[in-house]
């Protein structure tokens, strides 16, 4: 095998085999398989130094079967609205979980009618159909595990209507979460669900994942802010759920679609609630020399009857990486910090901030700072919201676990994570929505070290099992996706799962919409599959 083909194989983890020798002595290599046929091969003519990966990248099997399909899709979305070349498809073979599987074709619809036509096409050709927003999902939700058509919403990103009197906005699914808040900020409003990925993730992805964020503690998750949806079903039918201004009688179908991870229908429009900005906001940073004191403070604050708007925790290891990356003003020498925000009427906010400071000090905070300006507050939040990226600077790979436990058990859980760290000789950073008991242990590793990678899988599994034992769940907010579908029986009975399958079959009878996600497939050995297969940092 030629060296550059081998390099390509190493880089992509494909397993090339010589397929045939060309008339000029060059060789063709099958690079991967899929779609029930040979696909994507490499042509390496003798006369050329570099293998021509993409010249012949149109899969043979698919080309035979689907030239008509590509033409059909191009007719719907335009020639510039369809990607099928190998080099283009590679950009869509992973999301933030980094599991690798390419779609066979990527389409960029602009309207609901485009989505309807594309869904009908997929239905006719019996192809998998997967929706994708920004691809920031951490559970492999938008990876086309069985190939087929990937529907990417980056061209459906219009805010269709803003109705401030009624505190509503109607948006296309590709609108970026933060863009909606920015669009209404001058009028004193915002969109409350604020995942840390809000600069990139889309409302469609948020609806599918029922996303939360630092301010979930006070304002709830996405489902609490979605009033109505327009959804395209896999056969191309369009349905409308919910209502803009009143509760409709009948089943809460909006509630069924929110959090269904793209397995029931494709959201083409969402009507969401806008929230009035609070009169006053105070942001506090409580600094601790012992992690256990920080975790005890979390339960103590809520036990006092105070519900902060946000209550986040970062440990010292994470903090140092964050500070080096953002220079947000976090201390470099402590064991943990709590980032706490209170909002509301000016007088109440002052009072709550004083109460919280007192609780922090009673629990051995060595210092409690208050942000003195909006700039200082923004900087602290910037540090928190870019923390995953900051850890990506110090480790070749990391695996983000997402579990949830009752917040009263945080001290015990952090001890347990510490013991796992020692047991497997790993570094684990802890950053989480502490007020909700939603943990994100970030396990550092190097995927080139197979033994270490195997330890990460075991460590992550032990952490998630302990979450379940403590009365928690296998995911707090990143969803089940492809990563954890086979862990569902840990928290649901056979009867529960059977009912969920029946609901799925009702909307998605052929199972071609986002196959292999959310419900157990039993095809692979479940836990954390894919998560460490691709293994690049988020
Ligand atoms: C750095 C970082 C921080 C994060 N922080 C948070 C956080 O604080 N809180 C949180 O909840 N999550 C967080 N996430 C996870 C992720 O950002 C969210 O799950 C987000 O909602 C995904 O949006 P997306 O547009 O990227 O969707 P994608 O990743 O593209 O897709 C996610 C799922 O939604 C489906 N989908 C997308 N669009 C549609 C549609 N129009 N119709 C039907 N299904 C659709 C996909 O098929 C897939 O199953 C974080 C991720 C990163 C990388």
PDB file of N, CA and C and ligand atoms in Angstrom, residues 95-96 130-138 141-142 153 173 194-197 201-202 204-206 208-209 211-214 261-262 265-267 388 433 477-478 514 538, ligand 1:
ATOM      1  N   UNK A  95     -20.450  14.624  15.662  1.00  0.00           N
ATOM      2  CA  UNK A  95     -20.893  15.827  16.369  1.00  0.00           C
ATOM      3  C   UNK A  95     -19.913  16.003  17.531  1.00  0.00           C
ATOM      4  N   UNK A  96     -20.318  16.612  18.638  1.00  0.00           N
ATOM      5  CA  UNK A  96     -19.337  16.849  19.700  1.00  0.00           C
ATOM      6  C   UNK A  96     -18.971  15.576  20.464  1.00  0.00           C
ATOM      7  N   UNK A 130     -31.782  12.068   8.942  1.00  0.00           N
ATOM      8  CA  UNK A 130     -31.311  12.553  10.251  1.00  0.00           C
ATOM      9  C   UNK A 130     -31.247  14.076  10.210  1.00  0.00           C
ATOM     10  N   UNK A 131     -31.817  14.729  11.239  1.00  0.00           N
ATOM     11  CA  UNK A 131     -31.750  16.192  11.312  1.00  0.00           C
ATOM     12  C   UNK A 131     -30.496  16.614  12.067  1.00  0.00           C
ATOM     13  N   UNK A 132     -29.960  17.762  11.671  1.00  0.00           N
ATOM     14  CA  UNK A 132     -28.771  18.282  12.363  1.00  0.00           C
ATOM     15  C   UNK A 132     -28.881  19.797  12.464  1.00  0.00           C
ATOM     16  N   UNK A 133     -28.625  20.303  13.665  1.00  0.00           N
ATOM     17  CA  UNK A 133     -28.582  21.756  13.851  1.00  0.00           C
ATOM     18  C   UNK A 133     -27.148  22.205  13.685  1.00  0.00           C
ATOM     19  N   UNK A 134     -26.470  22.467  14.828  1.00  0.00           N
ATOM     20  CA  UNK A 134     -25.073  22.913  14.750  1.00  0.00           C
ATOM     21  C   UNK A 134     -24.096  21.775  15.024  1.00  0.00           C
ATOM     22  N   UNK A 135     -24.620  20.603  15.359  1.00  0.00           N
ATOM     23  CA  UNK A 135     -23.722  19.468  15.633  1.00  0.00           C
ATOM     24  C   UNK A 135     -22.939  19.612  16.932  1.00  0.00           C
ATOM     25  N   UNK A 136     -23.489  20.366  17.904  1.00  0.00           N
ATOM     26  CA  UNK A 136     -22.795  20.494  19.198  1.00  0.00           C
ATOM     27  C   UNK A 136     -23.258  19.414  20.190  1.00  0.00           C
ATOM     28  N   UNK A 137     -24.175  18.553  19.765  1.00  0.00           N
ATOM     29  CA  UNK A 137     -24.702  17.519  20.646  1.00  0.00           C
ATOM     30  C   UNK A 137     -23.575  16.647  21.181  1.00  0.00           C
ATOM     31  N   UNK A 138     -23.709  16.234  22.432  1.00  0.00           N
ATOM     32  CA  UNK A 138     -22.642  15.467  23.081  1.00  0.00           C
ATOM     33  C   UNK A 138     -22.995  13.992  23.236  1.00  0.00           C
ATOM     34  N   UNK A 141     -26.275  12.428  18.731  1.00  0.00           N
ATOM     35  CA  UNK A 141     -27.642  12.480  18.196  1.00  0.00           C
ATOM     36  C   UNK A 141     -27.723  12.772  16.713  1.00  0.00           C
ATOM     37  N   UNK A 142     -26.830  13.607  16.196  1.00  0.00           N
ATOM     38  CA  UNK A 142     -26.962  13.982  14.791  1.00  0.00           C
ATOM     39  C   UNK A 142     -25.978  13.233  13.890  1.00  0.00           C
ATOM     40  N   UNK A 153     -29.722  22.340   9.147  1.00  0.00           N
ATOM     41  CA  UNK A 153     -30.620  23.494   9.191  1.00  0.00           C
ATOM     42  C   UNK A 153     -29.931  24.858   9.169  1.00  0.00           C
ATOM     43  N   UNK A 173     -35.811  26.480  12.750  1.00  0.00           N
ATOM     44  CA  UNK A 173     -35.031  25.635  13.666  1.00  0.00           C
ATOM     45  C   UNK A 173     -33.538  25.934  13.697  1.00  0.00           C
ATOM     46  N   UNK A 194     -30.253  28.621  28.343  1.00  0.00           N
ATOM     47  CA  UNK A 194     -28.945  29.096  27.870  1.00  0.00           C
ATOM     48  C   UNK A 194     -27.860  28.034  27.997  1.00  0.00           C
ATOM     49  N   UNK A 195     -27.921  26.981  27.141  1.00  0.00           N
ATOM     50  CA  UNK A 195     -26.843  25.990  27.196  1.00  0.00           C
ATOM     51  C   UNK A 195     -25.490  26.682  27.071  1.00  0.00           C
ATOM     52  N   UNK A 196     -24.469  26.087  27.660  1.00  0.00           N
ATOM     53  CA  UNK A 196     -23.148  26.723  27.573  1.00  0.00           C
ATOM     54  C   UNK A 196     -22.681  26.824  26.128  1.00  0.00           C
ATOM     55  N   UNK A 197     -23.275  26.035  25.255  1.00  0.00           N
ATOM     56  CA  UNK A 197     -22.943  26.073  23.823  1.00  0.00           C
ATOM     57  C   UNK A 197     -23.785  27.102  23.074  1.00  0.00           C
ATOM     58  N   UNK A 201     -25.211  26.479  19.274  1.00  0.00           N
ATOM     59  CA  UNK A 201     -26.291  25.500  19.115  1.00  0.00           C
ATOM     60  C   UNK A 201     -27.581  26.177  18.658  1.00  0.00           C
ATOM     61  N   UNK A 202     -28.445  25.371  18.046  1.00  0.00           N
ATOM     62  CA  UNK A 202     -29.649  25.930  17.425  1.00  0.00           C
ATOM     63  C   UNK A 202     -30.902  25.622  18.255  1.00  0.00           C
ATOM     64  N   UNK A 204     -33.600  24.323  17.085  1.00  0.00           N
ATOM     65  CA  UNK A 204     -34.066  22.973  16.697  1.00  0.00           C
ATOM     66  C   UNK A 204     -33.363  21.904  17.522  1.00  0.00           C
ATOM     67  N   UNK A 205     -32.039  22.037  17.667  1.00  0.00           N
ATOM     68  CA  UNK A 205     -31.273  21.076  18.471  1.00  0.00           C
ATOM     69  C   UNK A 205     -31.692  21.151  19.935  1.00  0.00           C
ATOM     70  N   UNK A 206     -31.918  22.373  20.435  1.00  0.00           N
ATOM     71  CA  UNK A 206     -32.340  22.546  21.841  1.00  0.00           C
ATOM     72  C   UNK A 206     -33.688  21.869  22.089  1.00  0.00           C
ATOM     73  N   UNK A 208     -34.978  19.379  20.344  1.00  0.00           N
ATOM     74  CA  UNK A 208     -34.822  17.922  20.249  1.00  0.00           C
ATOM     75  C   UNK A 208     -34.180  17.344  21.505  1.00  0.00           C
ATOM     76  N   UNK A 209     -33.260  18.101  22.115  1.00  0.00           N
ATOM     77  CA  UNK A 209     -32.539  17.581  23.287  1.00  0.00           C
ATOM     78  C   UNK A 209     -33.167  18.034  24.603  1.00  0.00           C
ATOM     79  N   UNK A 211     -32.828  20.942  25.967  1.00  0.00           N
ATOM     80  CA  UNK A 211     -31.586  21.412  26.580  1.00  0.00           C
ATOM     81  C   UNK A 211     -31.820  22.282  27.803  1.00  0.00           C
ATOM     82  N   UNK A 212     -30.862  22.199  28.700  1.00  0.00           N
ATOM     83  CA  UNK A 212     -30.840  23.066  29.873  1.00  0.00           C
ATOM     84  C   UNK A 212     -29.648  23.993  29.785  1.00  0.00           C
ATOM     85  N   UNK A 213     -29.243  24.502  30.934  1.00  0.00           N
ATOM     86  CA  UNK A 213     -28.096  25.403  30.966  1.00  0.00           C
ATOM     87  C   UNK A 213     -27.921  25.912  32.372  1.00  0.00           C
ATOM     88  N   UNK A 214     -26.966  26.813  32.586  1.00  0.00           N
ATOM     89  CA  UNK A 214     -26.722  27.313  33.941  1.00  0.00           C
ATOM     90  C   UNK A 214     -27.971  27.907  34.607  1.00  0.00           C
ATOM     91  N   UNK A 261     -35.299  13.869  20.561  1.00  0.00           N
ATOM     92  CA  UNK A 261     -33.997  13.666  19.920  1.00  0.00           C
ATOM     93  C   UNK A 261     -34.103  13.356  18.427  1.00  0.00           C
ATOM     94  N   UNK A 262     -35.038  14.012  17.772  1.00  0.00           N
ATOM     95  CA  UNK A 262     -35.144  13.870  16.314  1.00  0.00           C
ATOM     96  C   UNK A 262     -35.620  12.508  15.858  1.00  0.00           C
ATOM     97  N   UNK A 265     -40.047  13.352  14.635  1.00  0.00           N
ATOM     98  CA  UNK A 265     -40.404  14.267  13.564  1.00  0.00           C
ATOM     99  C   UNK A 265     -39.331  15.335  13.455  1.00  0.00           C
ATOM    100  N   UNK A 266     -39.436  16.132  12.392  1.00  0.00           N
ATOM    101  CA  UNK A 266     -38.432  17.181  12.169  1.00  0.00           C
ATOM    102  C   UNK A 266     -39.063  18.535  12.427  1.00  0.00           C
ATOM    103  N   UNK A 267     -38.506  19.253  13.356  1.00  0.00           N
ATOM    104  CA  UNK A 267     -39.065  20.554  13.729  1.00  0.00           C
ATOM    105  C   UNK A 267     -38.678  21.576  12.667  1.00  0.00           C
ATOM    106  N   UNK A 388     -15.179  23.769  28.621  1.00  0.00           N
ATOM    107  CA  UNK A 388     -14.858  22.513  27.919  1.00  0.00           C
ATOM    108  C   UNK A 388     -13.704  22.772  26.940  1.00  0.00           C
ATOM    109  N   UNK A 433     -23.567  21.953  36.713  1.00  0.00           N
ATOM    110  CA  UNK A 433     -24.706  22.755  37.146  1.00  0.00           C
ATOM    111  C   UNK A 433     -25.075  22.222  38.537  1.00  0.00           C
ATOM    112  N   UNK A 477     -28.686  16.416  30.725  1.00  0.00           N
ATOM    113  CA  UNK A 477     -29.131  17.340  29.688  1.00  0.00           C
ATOM    114  C   UNK A 477     -28.553  17.039  28.304  1.00  0.00           C
ATOM    115  N   UNK A 478     -27.509  16.220  28.215  1.00  0.00           N
ATOM    116  CA  UNK A 478     -26.899  16.003  26.898  1.00  0.00           C
ATOM    117  C   UNK A 478     -27.628  14.966  26.066  1.00  0.00           C
ATOM    118  N   UNK A 514     -33.761   9.189  12.172  1.00  0.00           N
ATOM    119  CA  UNK A 514     -32.693   9.116  13.177  1.00  0.00           C
ATOM    120  C   UNK A 514     -32.566   7.723  13.803  1.00  0.00           C
ATOM    121  N   UNK A 538     -13.788  17.671  22.154  1.00  0.00           N
ATOM    122  CA  UNK A 538     -14.957  18.414  21.691  1.00  0.00           C
ATOM    123  C   UNK A 538     -14.500  19.710  21.072  1.00  0.00           C
TER     124      UNK A 538
HETATM  125  C1  LIG B   1     -19.137  23.140  24.793  1.00  0.00           C
HETATM  126  C2  LIG B   1     -20.517  22.563  24.916  1.00  0.00           C
HETATM  127  C3  LIG B   1     -21.327  22.960  25.968  1.00  0.00           C
HETATM  128  C4  LIG B   1     -22.614  22.435  26.085  1.00  0.00           C
HETATM  129  N1  LIG B   1     -23.406  22.860  27.113  1.00  0.00           N
HETATM  130  C5  LIG B   1     -24.663  22.397  27.214  1.00  0.00           C
HETATM  131  C6  LIG B   1     -25.511  22.845  28.283  1.00  0.00           C
HETATM  132  O1  LIG B   1     -25.135  23.673  29.117  1.00  0.00           O
HETATM  133  N2  LIG B   1     -26.757  22.343  28.340  1.00  0.00           N
HETATM  134  C7  LIG B   1     -27.218  21.418  27.433  1.00  0.00           C
HETATM  135  O2  LIG B   1     -28.367  20.994  27.547  1.00  0.00           O
HETATM  136  N3  LIG B   1     -26.442  20.985  26.421  1.00  0.00           N
HETATM  137  C8  LIG B   1     -25.183  21.444  26.282  1.00  0.00           C
HETATM  138  N4  LIG B   1     -24.391  21.002  25.262  1.00  0.00           N
HETATM  139  C9  LIG B   1     -24.922  20.015  24.292  1.00  0.00           C
HETATM  140  C10 LIG B   1     -25.550  20.628  23.014  1.00  0.00           C
HETATM  141  O3  LIG B   1     -25.031  21.909  22.756  1.00  0.00           O
HETATM  142  C11 LIG B   1     -27.066  20.684  23.107  1.00  0.00           C
HETATM  143  O4  LIG B   1     -27.575  19.361  23.148  1.00  0.00           O
HETATM  144  C12 LIG B   1     -27.728  21.438  21.943  1.00  0.00           C
HETATM  145  O5  LIG B   1     -29.106  21.573  22.168  1.00  0.00           O
HETATM  146  C13 LIG B   1     -27.530  20.774  20.583  1.00  0.00           C
HETATM  147  O6  LIG B   1     -27.941  21.705  19.592  1.00  0.00           O
HETATM  148  P1  LIG B   1     -27.416  21.570  18.095  1.00  0.00           P
HETATM  149  O7  LIG B   1     -28.062  22.621  17.287  1.00  0.00           O
HETATM  150  O8  LIG B   1     -25.937  21.565  18.064  1.00  0.00           O
HETATM  151  O9  LIG B   1     -28.011  20.151  17.698  1.00  0.00           O
HETATM  152  P2  LIG B   1     -27.304  18.906  17.021  1.00  0.00           P
HETATM  153  O10 LIG B   1     -26.142  18.462  17.825  1.00  0.00           O
HETATM  154  O11 LIG B   1     -27.079  19.191  15.594  1.00  0.00           O
HETATM  155  O12 LIG B   1     -28.466  17.832  17.149  1.00  0.00           O
HETATM  156  C14 LIG B   1     -28.870  17.366  18.404  1.00  0.00           C
HETATM  157  C15 LIG B   1     -30.094  16.468  18.231  1.00  0.00           C
HETATM  158  O13 LIG B   1     -31.171  17.259  17.782  1.00  0.00           O
HETATM  159  C16 LIG B   1     -31.732  16.698  16.596  1.00  0.00           C
HETATM  160  N5  LIG B   1     -32.193  17.829  15.802  1.00  0.00           N
HETATM  161  C17 LIG B   1     -31.486  18.926  15.419  1.00  0.00           C
HETATM  162  N6  LIG B   1     -32.281  19.771  14.748  1.00  0.00           N
HETATM  163  C18 LIG B   1     -33.495  19.202  14.700  1.00  0.00           C
HETATM  164  C19 LIG B   1     -34.737  19.568  14.124  1.00  0.00           C
HETATM  165  N7  LIG B   1     -34.900  20.713  13.461  1.00  0.00           N
HETATM  166  N8  LIG B   1     -35.786  18.718  14.257  1.00  0.00           N
HETATM  167  C20 LIG B   1     -35.657  17.546  14.935  1.00  0.00           C
HETATM  168  N9  LIG B   1     -34.506  17.147  15.479  1.00  0.00           N
HETATM  169  C21 LIG B   1     -33.444  17.968  15.374  1.00  0.00           C
HETATM  170  C22 LIG B   1     -30.592  15.905  15.979  1.00  0.00           C
HETATM  171  O14 LIG B   1     -31.082  14.884  15.128  1.00  0.00           O
HETATM  172  C23 LIG B   1     -29.920  15.361  17.203  1.00  0.00           C
HETATM  173  O15 LIG B   1     -30.588  14.223  17.658  1.00  0.00           O
HETATM  174  C24 LIG B   1     -23.096  21.494  25.129  1.00  0.00           C
HETATM  175  C25 LIG B   1     -22.273  21.107  24.063  1.00  0.00           C
HETATM  176  C26 LIG B   1     -20.996  21.635  23.959  1.00  0.00           C
HETATM  177  C27 LIG B   1     -20.155  21.208  22.796  1.00  0.00           C
END
